[in-house]
Coordinates of C-alpha atoms in Angstrom, one line a residue:
Chain Z
X181 CA 61.0 300.7 8.6
X182 CA 60.2 304.2 9.6
X183 CA 57.5 304.3 12.3
X184 CA 54.2 306.1 11.6
X185 CA 52.0 307.5 14.3
X186 CA 48.5 308.8 13.5
X187 CA 46.8 311.6 15.5
X188 CA 43.0 311.2 15.3
X189 CA 40.1 313.1 16.9
X190 CA 37.1 315.4 16.0
X191 CA 37.7 318.7 14.3
X192 CA 38.8 321.4 16.7
X193 CA 39.9 318.9 19.3
X194 CA 43.5 320.0 19.2
X195 CA 45.2 317.6 16.8
X196 CA 47.5 320.3 15.4
X197 CA 48.3 321.6 18.9
X198 CA 49.3 318.1 20.1
X199 CA 51.3 317.6 16.9
X200 CA 53.2 320.8 17.5
X201 CA 54.1 319.8 21.0
X202 CA 55.2 316.3 20.0
X203 CA 57.3 317.6 17.1
X204 CA 59.0 320.2 19.3
X205 CA 59.7 317.8 22.2
X206 CA 60.9 315.0 19.9
X207 CA 63.2 317.4 18.2
X208 CA 64.7 318.4 21.5
X209 CA 65.5 314.7 22.1
X210 CA 67.4 314.5 18.8
X211 CA 64.8 312.8 16.6
X212 CA 64.1 313.9 13.1
X213 CA 60.3 314.1 12.6
X214 CA 58.2 314.5 9.5
X215 CA 54.4 315.1 9.2
X216 CA 51.8 314.2 6.6
X217 CA 48.3 315.8 6.7
X218 CA 45.8 314.0 4.6
X219 CA 43.0 316.3 3.2
X220 CA 40.9 314.0 1.0
X221 CA 38.2 316.6 0.4
X222 CA 40.5 319.5 -0.6
X223 CA 40.0 320.0 -4.3
X224 CA 43.0 322.3 -4.9
X225 CA 46.2 323.6 -3.5
X226 CA 45.6 326.9 -5.3
X227 CA 46.2 329.3 -2.5
X228 CA 49.1 327.4 -1.2
X229 CA 51.5 327.8 -4.1
X230 CA 50.5 330.8 -6.3
X231 CA 53.0 330.8 -9.2
X232 CA 54.4 327.4 -8.2
X233 CA 50.9 326.0 -8.4
X234 CA 50.4 327.5 -11.8
X235 CA 53.5 325.8 -12.9
X236 CA 52.3 322.5 -11.6
X237 CA 48.9 323.0 -13.2
X238 CA 50.6 323.7 -16.5
X239 CA 52.3 320.3 -16.4
X240 CA 55.4 320.6 -14.3
X241 CA 56.2 317.4 -12.6
X242 CA 57.5 319.3 -9.6
X243 CA 57.2 323.0 -8.8
X244 CA 59.4 324.5 -6.0
X245 CA 59.3 327.8 -4.3
X246 CA 62.5 328.7 -2.5
X247 CA 62.5 331.4 0.2
X248 CA 64.8 332.3 3.1
X249 CA 62.0 330.9 5.4
X250 CA 62.1 327.5 3.8
X251 CA 61.1 325.6 0.7
X252 CA 57.7 324.6 -0.7
X253 CA 57.5 321.7 -3.2
X254 CA 54.3 321.1 -5.2
X255 CA 53.5 318.0 -7.1
X256 CA 50.2 318.0 -9.0
X257 CA 50.7 315.7 -11.9
X258 CA 50.5 312.5 -9.9
X259 CA 47.2 313.4 -8.3
X260 CA 46.9 311.9 -4.8
X261 CA 50.0 310.0 -3.7
X262 CA 49.8 307.0 -1.6
X263 CA 51.2 307.5 1.9
X264 CA 54.0 305.0 1.3
X265 CA 55.0 306.9 -1.8
X266 CA 55.0 310.2 0.2
X267 CA 57.2 308.6 2.9
X268 CA 59.6 307.1 0.4
X269 CA 59.9 310.3 -1.7
X270 CA 60.2 312.9 1.1
X271 CA 60.5 311.3 4.5
X272 CA 62.7 308.3 4.0
X273 CA 65.6 309.4 6.2
X274 CA 63.6 310.5 9.2
X275 CA 63.0 308.8 12.6
X276 CA 59.3 309.2 12.9
X277 CA 56.3 310.3 10.7
X278 CA 53.3 311.8 12.4
X279 CA 50.2 311.7 10.3
X280 CA 46.8 313.4 10.5
X281 CA 43.7 312.3 8.6
X282 CA 44.6 308.7 7.6
X283 CA 41.8 307.5 9.8
X284 CA 41.2 304.2 8.1
X285 CA 44.8 303.0 8.0
X286 CA 46.2 300.6 10.6
X287 CA 48.9 302.8 12.1
X288 CA 49.4 303.1 15.8
X289 CA 47.1 306.0 16.9
X290 CA 46.7 308.6 19.5
X291 CA 43.1 309.8 20.0
X292 CA 42.7 313.4 21.1
X293 CA 39.6 314.9 22.6
X294 CA 38.4 318.0 24.3
X295 CA 34.9 318.2 25.9
X296 CA 34.5 321.9 25.0
X297 CA 35.2 321.3 21.3
X298 CA 32.0 319.2 21.1
X299 CA 31.7 316.4 18.6
X300 CA 31.6 312.7 19.6
X301 CA 34.9 311.1 20.5
X302 CA 35.6 308.6 17.7
X303 CA 35.3 305.6 20.0
X304 CA 35.1 303.2 17.0
X305 CA 38.7 304.0 16.1
X306 CA 40.0 301.4 18.6
X307 CA 42.2 299.5 16.2
X308 CA 45.9 300.3 16.9
X309 CA 45.0 302.7 19.6
X310 CA 48.2 303.5 21.5
X311 CA 47.1 306.3 23.8
X312 CA 44.4 308.9 24.5
X313 CA 44.9 312.6 25.2
X314 CA 41.7 314.0 26.7
X315 CA 40.3 316.3 29.4
X316 CA 37.7 313.7 30.2
X317 CA 38.0 309.9 30.7
X318 CA 36.9 307.9 27.7
X319 CA 35.8 304.3 27.7
X320 CA 38.8 303.1 25.8
X321 CA 41.5 300.5 26.7
X322 CA 44.5 302.7 26.3
X323 CA 46.6 304.9 28.6
X324 CA 45.0 308.3 29.2
X325 CA 47.2 311.5 29.2
X326 CA 46.2 315.0 30.1
X327 CA 46.7 318.0 27.8
X328 CA 48.9 319.6 30.4
X329 CA 51.7 317.0 30.1
X330 CA 52.8 316.5 26.6
X331 CA 56.2 315.4 27.9
X332 CA 54.6 312.2 29.2
X333 CA 53.0 311.6 25.8
X334 CA 56.5 311.9 24.3
X335 CA 58.1 309.6 26.9
X336 CA 55.4 307.0 26.0
X337 CA 55.8 307.5 22.2
X338 CA 59.6 307.2 22.5
X339 CA 59.3 304.0 24.6
X340 CA 56.8 302.4 22.2
X341 CA 58.0 303.5 18.8
X342 CA 61.5 304.9 18.9
X343 CA 63.6 302.5 20.9
X344 CA 67.0 302.4 19.3
X345 CA 65.9 304.4 16.3
X346 CA 68.6 307.0 16.6
X347 CA 71.2 304.6 15.2
X348 CA 70.0 304.0 11.7
X349 CA 71.0 301.5 9.2
X350 CA 74.0 302.5 7.2
X351 CA 72.9 300.9 4.0
X352 CA 69.4 301.2 2.6
X353 CA 68.0 299.3 -0.4
X354 CA 64.9 300.6 -2.0
X355 CA 63.0 298.8 -4.8
X356 CA 60.1 300.5 -6.5
X357 CA 59.4 302.6 -3.5
X358 CA 59.6 299.9 -0.9
X359 CA 62.5 299.6 1.5
X360 CA 64.0 296.1 1.5
X361 CA 65.3 295.3 5.0
X362 CA 68.9 294.2 5.0
X363 CA 70.4 292.3 7.9
X364 CA 73.7 293.6 9.4
X365 CA 75.8 291.0 7.5
X366 CA 74.3 292.0 4.1
X367 CA 74.6 295.7 5.1
X368 CA 78.3 295.2 5.8
X369 CA 78.8 293.3 2.6
X370 CA 77.0 296.0 0.5
X371 CA 78.9 298.7 2.3
X372 CA 82.2 297.1 1.3
X373 CA 81.2 296.4 -2.2
X374 CA 79.9 300.0 -2.8
X375 CA 83.1 301.4 -1.5
X376 CA 85.1 299.1 -3.7
X377 CA 82.9 299.9 -6.8
X378 CA 83.4 303.7 -6.5
X379 CA 87.0 303.7 -5.3
X380 CA 88.5 303.8 -8.8
X381 CA 86.4 306.7 -9.8
X382 CA 88.0 310.1 -9.9
X383 CA 86.7 312.8 -7.6
X384 CA 85.4 310.6 -4.8
X385 CA 87.3 310.9 -1.5
X386 CA 85.5 311.0 1.8
X387 CA 81.8 311.4 1.7
X388 CA 78.7 311.3 4.0
X389 CA 76.2 309.8 1.7
X390 CA 76.4 307.8 -1.5
X391 CA 73.4 306.8 -3.5
X392 CA 73.4 304.5 -6.5
X393 CA 70.2 304.3 -8.5
X394 CA 69.3 301.8 -11.2
X395 CA 66.4 302.4 -13.6
X396 CA 64.9 299.5 -15.5
X397 CA 62.1 301.0 -17.7
X398 CA 61.1 297.6 -19.0
X399 CA 60.5 296.2 -15.5
X400 CA 57.0 295.2 -14.6
X401 CA 57.2 297.0 -11.3
X402 CA 56.5 295.2 -8.0
X403 CA 53.2 296.9 -7.4
X404 CA 51.7 295.7 -10.6
X405 CA 52.9 292.2 -10.7
Chain H
X296 CA 73.7 316.9 -15.5
X297 CA 70.1 318.2 -15.6
X298 CA 69.9 321.4 -17.7
X299 CA 68.7 324.6 -16.0
X300 CA 67.1 327.4 -17.9
X301 CA 66.4 330.8 -16.2
X302 CA 63.5 333.1 -17.1
X303 CA 64.3 336.7 -16.3
X304 CA 62.5 340.0 -16.9
X305 CA 60.8 342.9 -15.1
X306 CA 57.9 342.3 -12.8
X307 CA 54.7 341.9 -14.8
X308 CA 56.5 341.2 -18.0
X309 CA 55.0 337.7 -18.4
X310 CA 57.5 335.4 -16.9
X311 CA 54.9 333.0 -15.5
X312 CA 52.9 333.1 -18.7
X313 CA 56.0 332.1 -20.7
X314 CA 56.8 329.4 -18.1
X315 CA 53.3 328.0 -18.4
X316 CA 53.6 327.8 -22.2
X317 CA 57.0 326.3 -22.1
X318 CA 56.0 323.7 -19.5
X319 CA 52.9 322.7 -21.4
X320 CA 54.6 322.4 -24.8
X321 CA 57.7 320.6 -23.5
X322 CA 55.4 318.1 -21.7
X323 CA 53.6 317.4 -24.9
X324 CA 57.0 316.5 -26.4
X325 CA 57.6 314.0 -23.7
X326 CA 59.9 315.9 -21.4
X327 CA 59.6 315.9 -17.7
X328 CA 60.0 319.5 -16.5
X329 CA 60.4 321.0 -13.0
X330 CA 60.3 324.6 -11.9
X331 CA 62.0 326.5 -9.1
X332 CA 60.9 330.0 -8.2
X333 CA 63.3 332.0 -6.0
X334 CA 61.6 334.5 -3.7
X335 CA 64.5 335.9 -1.7
X336 CA 62.4 338.6 0.0
X337 CA 59.6 336.4 1.0
X338 CA 59.8 336.1 4.8
X339 CA 57.3 333.3 5.3
X340 CA 55.4 330.6 3.6
X341 CA 52.6 331.1 6.2
X342 CA 49.6 331.2 3.8
X343 CA 51.0 328.4 1.7
X344 CA 50.9 325.6 4.1
X345 CA 48.5 326.3 6.9
X346 CA 48.7 323.3 9.3
X347 CA 51.7 321.9 7.4
X348 CA 53.5 325.1 7.9
X349 CA 52.7 325.0 11.6
X350 CA 54.3 321.6 11.7
X351 CA 57.4 322.8 10.0
X352 CA 57.6 325.8 12.3
X353 CA 57.3 323.5 15.3
X354 CA 60.4 321.7 14.1
X355 CA 59.3 319.0 11.7
X356 CA 62.1 318.4 9.1
X357 CA 59.5 318.0 6.4
X358 CA 55.7 318.6 6.5
X359 CA 53.5 317.2 3.8
X360 CA 49.9 317.9 2.8
X361 CA 48.4 315.2 0.6
X362 CA 45.2 316.0 -1.4
X363 CA 43.5 314.5 -4.4
X364 CA 44.7 317.5 -6.3
X365 CA 48.3 316.9 -5.5
X366 CA 50.9 317.0 -2.8
X367 CA 52.6 320.0 -1.0
X368 CA 55.9 319.5 0.8
X369 CA 57.2 322.1 3.2
X370 CA 60.7 322.3 4.5
X371 CA 61.5 325.1 7.0
X372 CA 64.2 323.8 9.2
X373 CA 66.9 324.2 6.7
X374 CA 66.2 327.9 5.9
X375 CA 66.9 328.7 2.3
X376 CA 68.2 325.8 0.3
X377 CA 70.8 326.2 -2.4
X378 CA 69.5 325.6 -5.8
X379 CA 71.7 322.6 -6.3
X380 CA 70.3 321.1 -3.1
X381 CA 66.8 321.7 -4.4
X382 CA 67.6 320.0 -7.7
X383 CA 69.2 317.0 -6.0
X384 CA 66.4 316.6 -3.5
X385 CA 63.3 317.1 -5.6
X386 CA 64.2 317.4 -9.3
X387 CA 67.0 314.9 -9.9
X388 CA 65.1 312.6 -12.3
X389 CA 63.7 315.3 -14.6
X390 CA 64.8 316.4 -18.1
X391 CA 64.8 320.2 -17.5
X392 CA 64.5 322.7 -14.7
X393 CA 63.0 326.1 -15.4
X394 CA 63.9 328.7 -12.8
X395 CA 62.7 332.2 -12.1
X396 CA 64.5 334.7 -9.9
X397 CA 68.0 333.4 -9.7
X398 CA 69.2 336.4 -11.6
X399 CA 72.8 336.4 -10.5
X400 CA 73.5 332.8 -11.3
X401 CA 75.2 331.8 -14.6
X402 CA 72.5 329.6 -16.1
X403 CA 71.3 330.0 -19.7
X404 CA 68.7 332.7 -19.7
X405 CA 65.6 333.8 -21.6
X406 CA 64.9 337.4 -21.1
X407 CA 61.2 338.4 -21.4
X408 CA 59.9 341.9 -21.9
X409 CA 56.6 343.7 -22.7
X410 CA 56.6 347.4 -23.5
X411 CA 53.2 347.9 -21.8
X412 CA 54.3 346.4 -18.5
X413 CA 56.8 349.3 -18.1
X414 CA 60.1 348.9 -16.3
X415 CA 63.4 348.9 -18.0
X416 CA 64.4 345.8 -19.8
X417 CA 67.4 344.3 -17.8
X418 CA 69.9 344.8 -20.6
X419 CA 72.8 344.2 -18.1
X420 CA 71.8 340.5 -17.8
X421 CA 73.7 339.6 -20.9
X422 CA 75.7 336.7 -19.4
X423 CA 74.4 333.4 -20.6
X424 CA 71.6 335.0 -22.6
X425 CA 70.1 332.4 -24.9
X426 CA 67.1 334.2 -26.3
X427 CA 64.7 337.2 -25.9
X428 CA 60.9 337.1 -25.9
X429 CA 59.7 340.6 -26.4
X430 CA 57.1 342.7 -28.3
X431 CA 59.8 345.3 -29.1
X432 CA 63.4 344.7 -30.4
X433 CA 66.0 345.1 -27.7
X434 CA 69.7 345.8 -28.3
X435 CA 70.9 342.4 -27.3
X436 CA 72.9 339.8 -29.1
X437 CA 70.4 336.9 -28.9
X438 CA 67.6 335.5 -31.1
X439 CA 64.3 337.4 -30.7
X440 CA 61.0 335.6 -30.4
X441 CA 57.5 337.0 -30.3
X442 CA 55.0 336.3 -27.6
X443 CA 52.7 334.8 -30.2
X444 CA 54.9 331.8 -31.0
X445 CA 56.0 329.9 -27.9
X446 CA 56.4 326.8 -30.1
X447 CA 59.4 328.4 -31.7
X448 CA 60.9 329.2 -28.3
X449 CA 60.4 325.5 -27.4
X450 CA 62.0 324.4 -30.7
X451 CA 65.0 326.6 -29.8
X452 CA 65.2 325.4 -26.2
X453 CA 65.0 321.8 -27.3
X454 CA 67.7 322.3 -29.9
X455 CA 70.0 324.1 -27.4
X456 CA 69.5 322.3 -24.1
X457 CA 67.7 319.0 -24.6
X458 CA 69.3 317.1 -27.5
X459 CA 69.3 313.4 -26.6
X460 CA 68.0 314.0 -23.1
X461 CA 65.1 311.7 -23.4
X462 CA 67.3 308.7 -23.1
X463 CA 68.6 309.0 -19.6
X464 CA 71.4 307.3 -17.8
X465 CA 70.3 304.0 -16.4
X466 CA 72.6 304.1 -13.4
X467 CA 73.1 307.3 -11.4
X468 CA 75.7 307.8 -8.7
X469 CA 75.2 310.6 -6.2
X470 CA 77.8 311.6 -3.6
X471 CA 76.9 314.2 -1.0
X472 CA 74.3 315.8 -3.2
X473 CA 76.4 315.9 -6.4
X474 CA 75.9 313.6 -9.3
X475 CA 79.0 311.8 -10.4
X476 CA 78.9 311.2 -14.1
X477 CA 79.4 307.6 -15.2
X478 CA 80.5 306.6 -18.6
X479 CA 78.5 303.9 -20.4
X480 CA 81.0 301.2 -19.6
X481 CA 81.0 302.0 -15.8
X482 CA 77.2 302.2 -16.0
X483 CA 76.9 298.8 -17.5
X484 CA 79.4 297.4 -14.9
X485 CA 77.5 298.9 -12.0
X486 CA 74.2 297.8 -13.5
X487 CA 75.4 294.2 -13.6
X488 CA 76.9 294.3 -10.2
X489 CA 73.8 295.8 -8.5
X490 CA 71.7 293.1 -10.1
X491 CA 74.1 290.5 -8.9
X492 CA 74.2 292.0 -5.4
X493 CA 70.4 292.0 -4.9
X494 CA 69.6 288.7 -6.8
X495 CA 70.0 286.5 -3.7
X496 CA 67.7 288.6 -1.6
X497 CA 64.1 287.4 -1.1
X498 CA 61.2 289.4 -2.4
X499 CA 63.0 291.1 -5.4
X500 CA 61.9 290.0 -8.8
X501 CA 61.4 292.5 -11.6
X502 CA 61.6 296.2 -10.7
X503 CA 61.6 299.6 -12.3
X504 CA 64.0 301.4 -9.9
X505 CA 66.4 300.2 -7.4
X506 CA 68.3 302.6 -5.1
X507 CA 71.1 301.7 -2.7
X508 CA 72.2 304.3 -0.2
X509 CA 75.2 304.4 1.9
X510 CA 75.6 306.7 4.9
X511 CA 78.9 307.4 6.4
X512 CA 78.4 309.8 9.4
X513 CA 82.1 310.0 10.1
X514 CA 82.8 311.3 6.6
X515 CA 84.1 314.8 6.2
X516 CA 81.7 315.6 3.4
X517 CA 82.9 316.8 0.0
X518 CA 81.6 320.4 0.4
X519 CA 83.6 321.0 3.6
X520 CA 86.9 319.4 2.7

């Protein structure tokens, strides 16, 4: 399962700054990182998509803007997606997901704080606390890191969450948005069977990724049952 | 393969207005529609993602903002994605993709024009021209529709591009971003085999969608070979 690390702290305490440093350093080490920002009070993405957002509001399931600087994808129909849906839809093949704003969820957390930014440090967010990045000591039972040494935070995150993650499973099975873990024997078996199934088809020689999807509209769905 | 319909016309001629009408009416008829706007001269998505865009600029493969009004996904690392990559990544399970701005590509096109908006009607865009929506007749060999009757445009689009699309393939095979068509016999075979493969696994009862992915990092890739 893809590890999720939550960055928590008062507004203005430097969450995005820390996120940027973590992303950049993790990337240098070869990890593929995604982020999810939760904005539960934001009532619209109006300014963020212009025409694409108009398409989404008109009823498009997905509206995409494609530019030389990157791609923006807007999904309005579904309302708010659950984090696990977001991860399965957009982040499933990454090594780490950094999240901001899912305060109540039980992910491993890094608490950030700056005295000058004011606000009370959220000391009640102890559950799952992995580390603290702060310019003052806080009465919390977790390693304290300074703002000046993001490399040490990354060393710590790598040690705690990313050991061995760079070699990913070759075969992944997803059922209704949840990844079903496969042990190495079953992975090897599925790998051989998939290769055998597609080998008589024309036009398939070597490939990097193969994906076989099965839709069962009559199914009850796992979430509902 | 998912049909793609391109909306072309001078700036200010009503492309987004027509898109909104088409999306809304197609949705009423049960189709799932996606859109892609190509903005080849837009140098940044800065204002469209705020923090998420900072994450993407810092090196996140994917940056997501999740709100009650919907979800925005930003992908900057890859630069500009090819349209087929966009479709495979984000739009693969829809019935129709409406695109704006891919003028040079050979998709079926609807040309829109309004006399008052000025600009020359792009009469040289004849290739693949399916229909014209205009308040003045244009010397083009394609059916002319008025702005007042988008329902007729939708009837026409449905007739030409969407016949039988509502019953989708149950089993889809993707190899390196390209969908490999499967005839009904092979679909039935794969369906049975997938069910048989997963049936001994714990925790899988009924489901709506099952996806099995195989990664082969040593593969040459189809695009490169």
